[in-house]
Structure formats: C-alpha cells, structure tokens
C-alpha cells in the first residue's frame, strides 16, 4: 500500500507542477487591479477604461486598443460580470493575455494573466518532501451549528472574511491537534494552516484539502498533499492567512514546501 501511495503522490506532484506552470496557471498572473482605486478608469498596463458598477465592471474601449470580447475585436461599452471559469475562458483578452473579472466582498477587480510572465519563464519547480505514510492520519470532522466567518489578513495586506464550517480533529506524533476548515461545494474540506516550519523551511503558510467526510465525520488528514497557496507563485493573489488556532505547534515537514 505504501508503494501504491508513493506512486499516487508522485503522479499528484507531477500534475501540480504541470498545472502551476501552464500558460494560464498561477505563475502567469501579473496583476490584480481594483477599478475603485483608479477613478480615471485606467488600469496599469491595460488599454480601455474600466469602471466599477454595482453588478460588475463596465469596460469602454476602441477597436484600436486591441482588446477582444468573446473572441471578437471590441469597440464600445460592455458590462462584465465575474468570469466563472478558468482564466483561458475569460471574456476579455489582449493578445495572449487574459483579463479576468472577479469580485471579493462586493469589490470588483480585474486580473491580468500573461503566459509570457517572468515568473513563468524562470520557474524551476516545486520543492516538496517525498511521500511518508506517517504524515497521513485519520481525522474526524465536526461541523459548526451555523457557518462562521472570521476576519483574517490576506496576502495583499487587506483583512477579509474567511468562512468556516467546522473543525477536524486528528493526532500527529502523539499530539491531539485541530484545524478549522471551510466546507466546499462538493463536501470536501479546506484548511489554511501554518506550523513551526512556516517561513523557515516551508512557505509562510499552506493549504490542505481533506476529502469529504463520511456520514460519521471520518476523513483523512494527509499532509503529504499540503499545497503552496497561489500567492507563493505570484504576488498578485489575495490568499487568506491561517485563522486563529490554525498555526500548529508541530513541524509539518511534508508536502509542498516552497517554489524553486
């Protein structure tokens, strides 16, 4: 079983490297702009005028600006809602660049993904610890009675809400530990955590995605698959920091550690 798990981890790691280095993966993000911060409508490095509205972003441009909307040369005015898919499916493009509309806590933004980004050109891989079965342990999920939201700092220096749906209890090296987690749409869990290696031999915090718990709350906490957050690959992401209680007092020398 260890051999099978090791092979599965290697495949997972290889897939992660391919994903983050893809043309529109995290390494391609060169900017996250908030039109509310630019009253003149001019976003850094982007043609056209971008103005926030209650229900989206209003883009005004001339065909000479070189923008396309829905794959066609664009001139005029269009109201853009948040793009629901991956960057390559965004409505607006500038050559190979993809301009993705997003909203966070009612504030509208535009992300600029460029396959020719310096980070993508210089990427050398992901430093990760090989699979070790001792880092994969059983856990038990206990949901909260109601969804909770805590305010946490994010990577761009702004404090934002982080929704939490419960806690996962598990034992590691004989210590009883707990992580506060969000519950995703498919039932799987998401934790933002730190440990005593954070900011030293590992990135300053990491993500973990335990599988959806069964009817009795059982899941697996596998730190072999601890992930670097998107902001480890590009400074323009707004990843949340660990909520109170999610900085573990143990050294989790497992999973993804840093960008090479």
mmCIF file of C-alpha atoms in Angstrom:
data_model
loop_
_atom_site.group_PDB
_atom_site.id
_atom_site.type_symbol
_atom_site.label_atom_id
_atom_site.label_comp_id
_atom_site.label_asym_id
_atom_site.label_seq_id
_atom_site.Cartn_x
_atom_site.Cartn_y
_atom_site.Cartn_z
ATOM 1 C CA UNK A 1 0.000 0.000 0.000
ATOM 2 C CA UNK A 2 2.890 2.331 0.733
ATOM 3 C CA UNK A 3 4.238 1.733 -2.786
ATOM 4 C CA UNK A 4 0.823 2.499 -4.308
ATOM 5 C CA UNK A 5 0.510 5.628 -2.163
ATOM 6 C CA UNK A 6 4.017 6.719 -3.113
ATOM 7 C CA UNK A 7 3.280 6.292 -6.825
ATOM 8 C CA UNK A 8 -0.007 8.172 -6.445
ATOM 9 C CA UNK A 9 1.818 11.012 -4.675
ATOM 10 C CA UNK A 10 4.428 11.224 -7.438
ATOM 11 C CA UNK A 11 1.676 11.486 -10.044
ATOM 12 C CA UNK A 12 -0.073 14.126 -7.950
ATOM 13 C CA UNK A 13 3.148 16.131 -7.623
ATOM 14 C CA UNK A 14 3.900 15.934 -11.340
ATOM 15 C CA UNK A 15 0.368 17.094 -12.131
ATOM 16 C CA UNK A 16 0.747 20.030 -9.728
ATOM 17 C CA UNK A 17 3.953 21.174 -11.402
ATOM 18 C CA UNK A 18 2.246 20.977 -14.808
ATOM 19 C CA UNK A 19 -0.808 22.885 -13.519
ATOM 20 C CA UNK A 20 1.003 25.805 -11.919
ATOM 21 C CA UNK A 21 3.321 26.215 -14.918
ATOM 22 C CA UNK A 22 0.527 26.024 -17.511
ATOM 23 C CA UNK A 23 0.079 29.053 -19.807
ATOM 24 C CA UNK A 24 -2.674 30.464 -17.577
ATOM 25 C CA UNK A 25 -1.675 28.886 -14.280
ATOM 26 C CA UNK A 26 -0.803 30.832 -11.121
ATOM 27 C CA UNK A 27 2.646 31.781 -12.426
ATOM 28 C CA UNK A 28 1.024 33.724 -15.268
ATOM 29 C CA UNK A 29 -0.738 36.236 -13.001
ATOM 30 C CA UNK A 30 0.977 39.614 -13.430
ATOM 31 C CA UNK A 31 -1.554 41.902 -11.781
ATOM 32 C CA UNK A 32 -4.756 42.178 -9.757
ATOM 33 C CA UNK A 33 -6.309 45.610 -10.210
ATOM 34 C CA UNK A 34 -9.245 47.169 -8.366
ATOM 35 C CA UNK A 35 -11.020 49.756 -10.560
ATOM 36 C CA UNK A 36 -12.352 51.510 -7.455
ATOM 37 C CA UNK A 37 -8.736 52.537 -6.782
ATOM 38 C CA UNK A 38 -8.464 54.105 -10.244
ATOM 39 C CA UNK A 39 -11.137 56.804 -10.598
ATOM 40 C CA UNK A 40 -9.898 57.693 -14.096
ATOM 41 C CA UNK A 41 -10.711 54.149 -15.246
ATOM 42 C CA UNK A 42 -7.150 53.466 -16.365
ATOM 43 C CA UNK A 43 -5.701 50.232 -15.018
ATOM 44 C CA UNK A 44 -1.910 49.773 -15.033
ATOM 45 C CA UNK A 45 -0.706 48.317 -18.311
ATOM 46 C CA UNK A 46 -4.205 47.824 -19.745
ATOM 47 C CA UNK A 47 -5.955 49.735 -22.535
ATOM 48 C CA UNK A 48 -9.520 50.957 -22.307
ATOM 49 C CA UNK A 49 -11.449 52.356 -19.369
ATOM 50 C CA UNK A 50 -12.561 50.079 -16.516
ATOM 51 C CA UNK A 51 -15.229 51.382 -14.133
ATOM 52 C CA UNK A 52 -16.834 49.534 -11.215
ATOM 53 C CA UNK A 53 -20.605 49.185 -11.037
ATOM 54 C CA UNK A 54 -22.928 47.530 -8.541
ATOM 55 C CA UNK A 55 -23.171 44.383 -10.647
ATOM 56 C CA UNK A 56 -19.851 44.242 -12.458
ATOM 57 C CA UNK A 57 -17.205 46.184 -14.333
ATOM 58 C CA UNK A 58 -18.001 48.478 -17.266
ATOM 59 C CA UNK A 59 -15.345 48.332 -19.990
ATOM 60 C CA UNK A 60 -15.164 51.100 -22.579
ATOM 61 C CA UNK A 61 -12.650 50.794 -25.395
ATOM 62 C CA UNK A 62 -11.925 51.448 -29.048
ATOM 63 C CA UNK A 63 -11.073 48.717 -31.533
ATOM 64 C CA UNK A 64 -7.622 50.283 -31.876
ATOM 65 C CA UNK A 65 -6.967 49.308 -28.224
ATOM 66 C CA UNK A 66 -6.590 45.709 -29.349
ATOM 67 C CA UNK A 67 -8.989 44.135 -26.860
ATOM 68 C CA UNK A 68 -11.310 41.273 -27.762
ATOM 69 C CA UNK A 69 -14.538 40.322 -26.022
ATOM 70 C CA UNK A 70 -15.968 36.840 -26.544
ATOM 71 C CA UNK A 71 -13.280 36.235 -29.168
ATOM 72 C CA UNK A 72 -14.141 39.257 -31.348
ATOM 73 C CA UNK A 73 -12.425 42.646 -31.744
ATOM 74 C CA UNK A 74 -14.091 45.043 -29.343
ATOM 75 C CA UNK A 75 -15.048 48.669 -29.550
ATOM 76 C CA UNK A 76 -17.776 50.304 -27.481
ATOM 77 C CA UNK A 77 -19.057 49.610 -23.975
ATOM 78 C CA UNK A 78 -19.828 46.335 -22.242
ATOM 79 C CA UNK A 79 -20.782 45.373 -18.700
ATOM 80 C CA UNK A 80 -18.760 42.428 -17.415
ATOM 81 C CA UNK A 81 -19.837 40.086 -14.602
ATOM 82 C CA UNK A 82 -17.391 37.847 -12.765
ATOM 83 C CA UNK A 83 -15.798 35.221 -15.004
ATOM 84 C CA UNK A 84 -16.967 31.814 -13.751
ATOM 85 C CA UNK A 85 -14.344 29.594 -15.337
ATOM 86 C CA UNK A 86 -10.599 29.282 -15.721
ATOM 87 C CA UNK A 87 -8.547 32.253 -16.996
ATOM 88 C CA UNK A 88 -8.323 30.934 -20.546
ATOM 89 C CA UNK A 89 -12.136 31.081 -20.797
ATOM 90 C CA UNK A 90 -12.415 34.723 -19.686
ATOM 91 C CA UNK A 91 -14.458 37.033 -21.900
ATOM 92 C CA UNK A 92 -11.767 39.680 -22.387
ATOM 93 C CA UNK A 93 -8.328 39.172 -23.949
ATOM 94 C CA UNK A 94 -5.414 41.314 -25.084
ATOM 95 C CA UNK A 95 -3.429 39.165 -27.487
ATOM 96 C CA UNK A 96 -2.425 36.082 -25.487
ATOM 97 C CA UNK A 97 -3.179 37.812 -22.182
ATOM 98 C CA UNK A 98 -6.464 37.013 -20.441
ATOM 99 C CA UNK A 99 -8.231 39.647 -18.356
ATOM 100 C CA UNK A 100 -10.361 38.017 -15.686
ATOM 101 C CA UNK A 101 -13.105 39.869 -13.815
ATOM 102 C CA UNK A 102 -13.603 38.903 -10.155
ATOM 103 C CA UNK A 103 -15.428 40.201 -7.097
ATOM 104 C CA UNK A 104 -14.397 39.981 -3.441
ATOM 105 C CA UNK A 105 -16.749 41.145 -0.713
ATOM 106 C CA UNK A 106 -18.557 43.399 -3.168
ATOM 107 C CA UNK A 107 -15.381 44.940 -4.607
ATOM 108 C CA UNK A 108 -14.784 44.317 -8.316
ATOM 109 C CA UNK A 109 -11.363 43.548 -9.719
ATOM 110 C CA UNK A 110 -9.535 42.614 -12.924
ATOM 111 C CA UNK A 111 -6.727 40.078 -13.089
ATOM 112 C CA UNK A 112 -4.120 40.062 -15.841
ATOM 113 C CA UNK A 113 -2.805 36.622 -16.850
ATOM 114 C CA UNK A 114 0.170 36.683 -19.214
ATOM 115 C CA UNK A 115 1.714 33.408 -20.481
ATOM 116 C CA UNK A 116 4.956 35.345 -21.008
ATOM 117 C CA UNK A 117 5.256 36.392 -17.361
ATOM 118 C CA UNK A 118 8.760 36.495 -15.851
ATOM 119 C CA UNK A 119 7.687 34.127 -13.059
ATOM 120 C CA UNK A 120 6.611 31.506 -15.568
ATOM 121 C CA UNK A 121 9.844 31.820 -17.556
ATOM 122 C CA UNK A 122 12.082 31.404 -14.502
ATOM 123 C CA UNK A 123 10.055 28.715 -12.677
ATOM 124 C CA UNK A 124 12.266 25.821 -11.580
ATOM 125 C CA UNK A 125 9.708 23.552 -9.912
ATOM 126 C CA UNK A 126 8.141 22.983 -6.509
ATOM 127 C CA UNK A 127 10.239 21.899 -3.554
ATOM 128 C CA UNK A 128 8.309 19.040 -1.934
ATOM 129 C CA UNK A 129 9.033 16.309 0.589
ATOM 130 C CA UNK A 130 8.635 12.751 -0.790
ATOM 131 C CA UNK A 131 5.691 10.718 0.457
ATOM 132 C CA UNK A 132 5.899 9.438 4.022
ATOM 133 C CA UNK A 133 2.951 7.432 5.433
ATOM 134 C CA UNK A 134 3.342 8.911 8.929
ATOM 135 C CA UNK A 135 2.007 12.254 7.624
ATOM 136 C CA UNK A 136 -1.312 10.715 6.569
ATOM 137 C CA UNK A 137 -3.581 10.205 9.577
ATOM 138 C CA UNK A 138 -7.294 9.673 10.239
ATOM 139 C CA UNK A 139 -9.326 12.704 11.180
ATOM 140 C CA UNK A 140 -12.831 13.431 12.375
ATOM 141 C CA UNK A 141 -14.864 16.400 11.164
ATOM 142 C CA UNK A 142 -17.311 18.171 13.462
ATOM 143 C CA UNK A 143 -19.484 20.776 11.738
ATOM 144 C CA UNK A 144 -20.474 24.019 13.394
ATOM 145 C CA UNK A 145 -24.161 24.584 14.069
ATOM 146 C CA UNK A 146 -24.023 27.572 11.724
ATOM 147 C CA UNK A 147 -21.481 28.893 9.250
ATOM 148 C CA UNK A 148 -18.907 31.172 10.876
ATOM 149 C CA UNK A 149 -16.913 33.989 9.314
ATOM 150 C CA UNK A 150 -13.672 35.255 10.798
ATOM 151 C CA UNK A 151 -11.664 38.243 9.626
ATOM 152 C CA UNK A 152 -8.108 37.352 8.639
ATOM 153 C CA UNK A 153 -5.255 39.222 6.963
ATOM 154 C CA UNK A 154 -4.722 38.398 3.307
ATOM 155 C CA UNK A 155 -1.603 38.433 1.156
ATOM 156 C CA UNK A 156 -2.257 41.945 -0.195
ATOM 157 C CA UNK A 157 -2.459 43.442 3.297
ATOM 158 C CA UNK A 158 -6.254 43.732 3.406
ATOM 159 C CA UNK A 159 -8.346 41.983 6.074
ATOM 160 C CA UNK A 160 -11.164 39.890 4.604
ATOM 161 C CA UNK A 161 -13.726 37.353 5.767
ATOM 162 C CA UNK A 162 -12.935 33.634 5.773
ATOM 163 C CA UNK A 163 -15.917 31.284 6.020
ATOM 164 C CA UNK A 164 -15.536 28.276 8.308
ATOM 165 C CA UNK A 165 -17.851 25.293 8.521
ATOM 166 C CA UNK A 166 -16.330 23.169 11.287
ATOM 167 C CA UNK A 167 -13.216 21.568 12.745
ATOM 168 C CA UNK A 168 -11.150 18.469 12.042
ATOM 169 C CA UNK A 169 -9.511 16.655 14.952
ATOM 170 C CA UNK A 170 -6.544 14.333 14.409
ATOM 171 C CA UNK A 171 -3.429 13.021 16.126
ATOM 172 C CA UNK A 172 0.095 13.627 14.867
ATOM 173 C CA UNK A 173 3.205 12.287 16.602
ATOM 174 C CA UNK A 174 1.100 11.552 19.673
ATOM 175 C CA UNK A 175 -0.341 15.075 19.881
ATOM 176 C CA UNK A 176 -4.037 15.853 19.560
ATOM 177 C CA UNK A 177 -4.492 18.669 17.049
ATOM 178 C CA UNK A 178 -7.356 20.597 15.469
ATOM 179 C CA UNK A 179 -7.799 22.537 12.255
ATOM 180 C CA UNK A 180 -10.660 24.901 11.485
ATOM 181 C CA UNK A 181 -11.905 24.215 7.968
ATOM 182 C CA UNK A 182 -14.193 25.530 5.277
ATOM 183 C CA UNK A 183 -16.631 23.163 3.569
ATOM 184 C CA UNK A 184 -16.549 23.356 -0.221
ATOM 185 C CA UNK A 185 -19.406 22.813 -2.633
ATOM 186 C CA UNK A 186 -18.509 19.149 -3.223
ATOM 187 C CA UNK A 187 -18.312 18.447 0.517
ATOM 188 C CA UNK A 188 -14.520 18.376 0.662
ATOM 189 C CA UNK A 189 -12.741 20.432 3.294
ATOM 190 C CA UNK A 190 -10.237 23.271 3.027
ATOM 191 C CA UNK A 191 -7.808 24.398 5.701
ATOM 192 C CA UNK A 192 -5.346 27.285 5.727
ATOM 193 C CA UNK A 193 -2.624 26.333 8.180
ATOM 194 C CA UNK A 194 0.804 27.187 9.491
ATOM 195 C CA UNK A 195 3.275 25.159 11.545
ATOM 196 C CA UNK A 196 6.722 25.583 13.081
ATOM 197 C CA UNK A 197 8.399 25.232 9.654
ATOM 198 C CA UNK A 198 6.367 28.129 8.192
ATOM 199 C CA UNK A 199 8.548 30.980 6.992
ATOM 200 C CA UNK A 200 11.650 28.857 7.598
ATOM 201 C CA UNK A 201 11.946 25.573 5.727
ATOM 202 C CA UNK A 202 8.425 25.956 4.289
ATOM 203 C CA UNK A 203 6.430 28.819 2.820
ATOM 204 C CA UNK A 204 4.779 31.096 5.403
ATOM 205 C CA UNK A 205 1.503 29.118 5.288
ATOM 206 C CA UNK A 206 -0.071 26.349 3.247
ATOM 207 C CA UNK A 207 -3.400 24.890 2.156
ATOM 208 C CA UNK A 208 -4.797 21.416 2.841
ATOM 209 C CA UNK A 209 -7.837 19.764 1.227
ATOM 210 C CA UNK A 210 -9.085 16.732 3.208
ATOM 211 C CA UNK A 211 -11.650 14.597 1.396
ATOM 212 C CA UNK A 212 -15.348 14.966 2.138
ATOM 213 C CA UNK A 213 -16.082 13.256 5.459
ATOM 214 C CA UNK A 214 -18.347 10.216 5.563
ATOM 215 C CA UNK A 215 -21.648 10.051 7.437
ATOM 216 C CA UNK A 216 -19.789 9.662 10.738
ATOM 217 C CA UNK A 217 -17.438 12.560 10.051
ATOM 218 C CA UNK A 218 -14.397 10.430 9.207
ATOM 219 C CA UNK A 219 -11.839 11.791 6.777
ATOM 220 C CA UNK A 220 -8.087 11.614 6.161
ATOM 221 C CA UNK A 221 -5.660 14.393 7.014
ATOM 222 C CA UNK A 222 -2.794 13.882 4.576
ATOM 223 C CA UNK A 223 -0.054 16.468 4.941
ATOM 224 C CA UNK A 224 1.845 14.770 2.115
ATOM 225 C CA UNK A 225 -0.525 16.773 -0.074
ATOM 226 C CA UNK A 226 -0.150 20.093 1.685
ATOM 227 C CA UNK A 227 -0.208 22.739 -1.034
ATOM 228 C CA UNK A 228 1.503 26.035 -1.560
ATOM 229 C CA UNK A 229 -1.119 28.790 -1.841
ATOM 230 C CA UNK A 230 -1.404 30.676 -5.139
ATOM 231 C CA UNK A 231 0.369 33.704 -3.627
ATOM 232 C CA UNK A 232 3.532 31.589 -3.365
ATOM 233 C CA UNK A 233 3.663 31.662 -7.168
ATOM 234 C CA UNK A 234 2.561 35.259 -7.830
ATOM 235 C CA UNK A 235 2.440 38.289 -5.544
ATOM 236 C CA UNK A 236 -0.885 39.394 -7.014
ATOM 237 C CA UNK A 237 -3.082 36.792 -5.327
ATOM 238 C CA UNK A 238 -5.029 37.662 -2.175
ATOM 239 C CA UNK A 239 -4.695 34.388 -0.266
ATOM 240 C CA UNK A 240 -6.065 34.341 3.301
ATOM 241 C CA UNK A 241 -3.672 33.760 6.182
ATOM 242 C CA UNK A 242 -4.420 30.996 8.736
ATOM 243 C CA UNK A 243 -7.332 31.787 11.044
ATOM 244 C CA UNK A 244 -6.724 31.853 14.821
ATOM 245 C CA UNK A 245 -5.924 28.347 16.049
ATOM 246 C CA UNK A 246 -4.652 27.025 12.717
ATOM 247 C CA UNK A 247 -0.956 27.573 13.360
ATOM 248 C CA UNK A 248 0.097 24.155 14.596
ATOM 249 C CA UNK A 249 2.785 23.840 17.242
ATOM 250 C CA UNK A 250 4.485 20.991 15.386
ATOM 251 C CA UNK A 251 6.879 20.785 12.447
ATOM 252 C CA UNK A 252 4.968 19.542 9.398
ATOM 253 C CA UNK A 253 7.942 18.573 7.234
ATOM 254 C CA UNK A 254 5.721 17.208 4.474
ATOM 255 C CA UNK A 255 4.070 18.161 1.222
ATOM 256 C CA UNK A 256 4.906 21.188 -0.876
ATOM 257 C CA UNK A 257 7.435 23.425 0.851
ATOM 258 C CA UNK A 258 8.379 26.276 -1.482
ATOM 259 C CA UNK A 259 8.857 27.426 -5.071
ATOM 260 C CA UNK A 260 12.183 26.701 -6.746
#
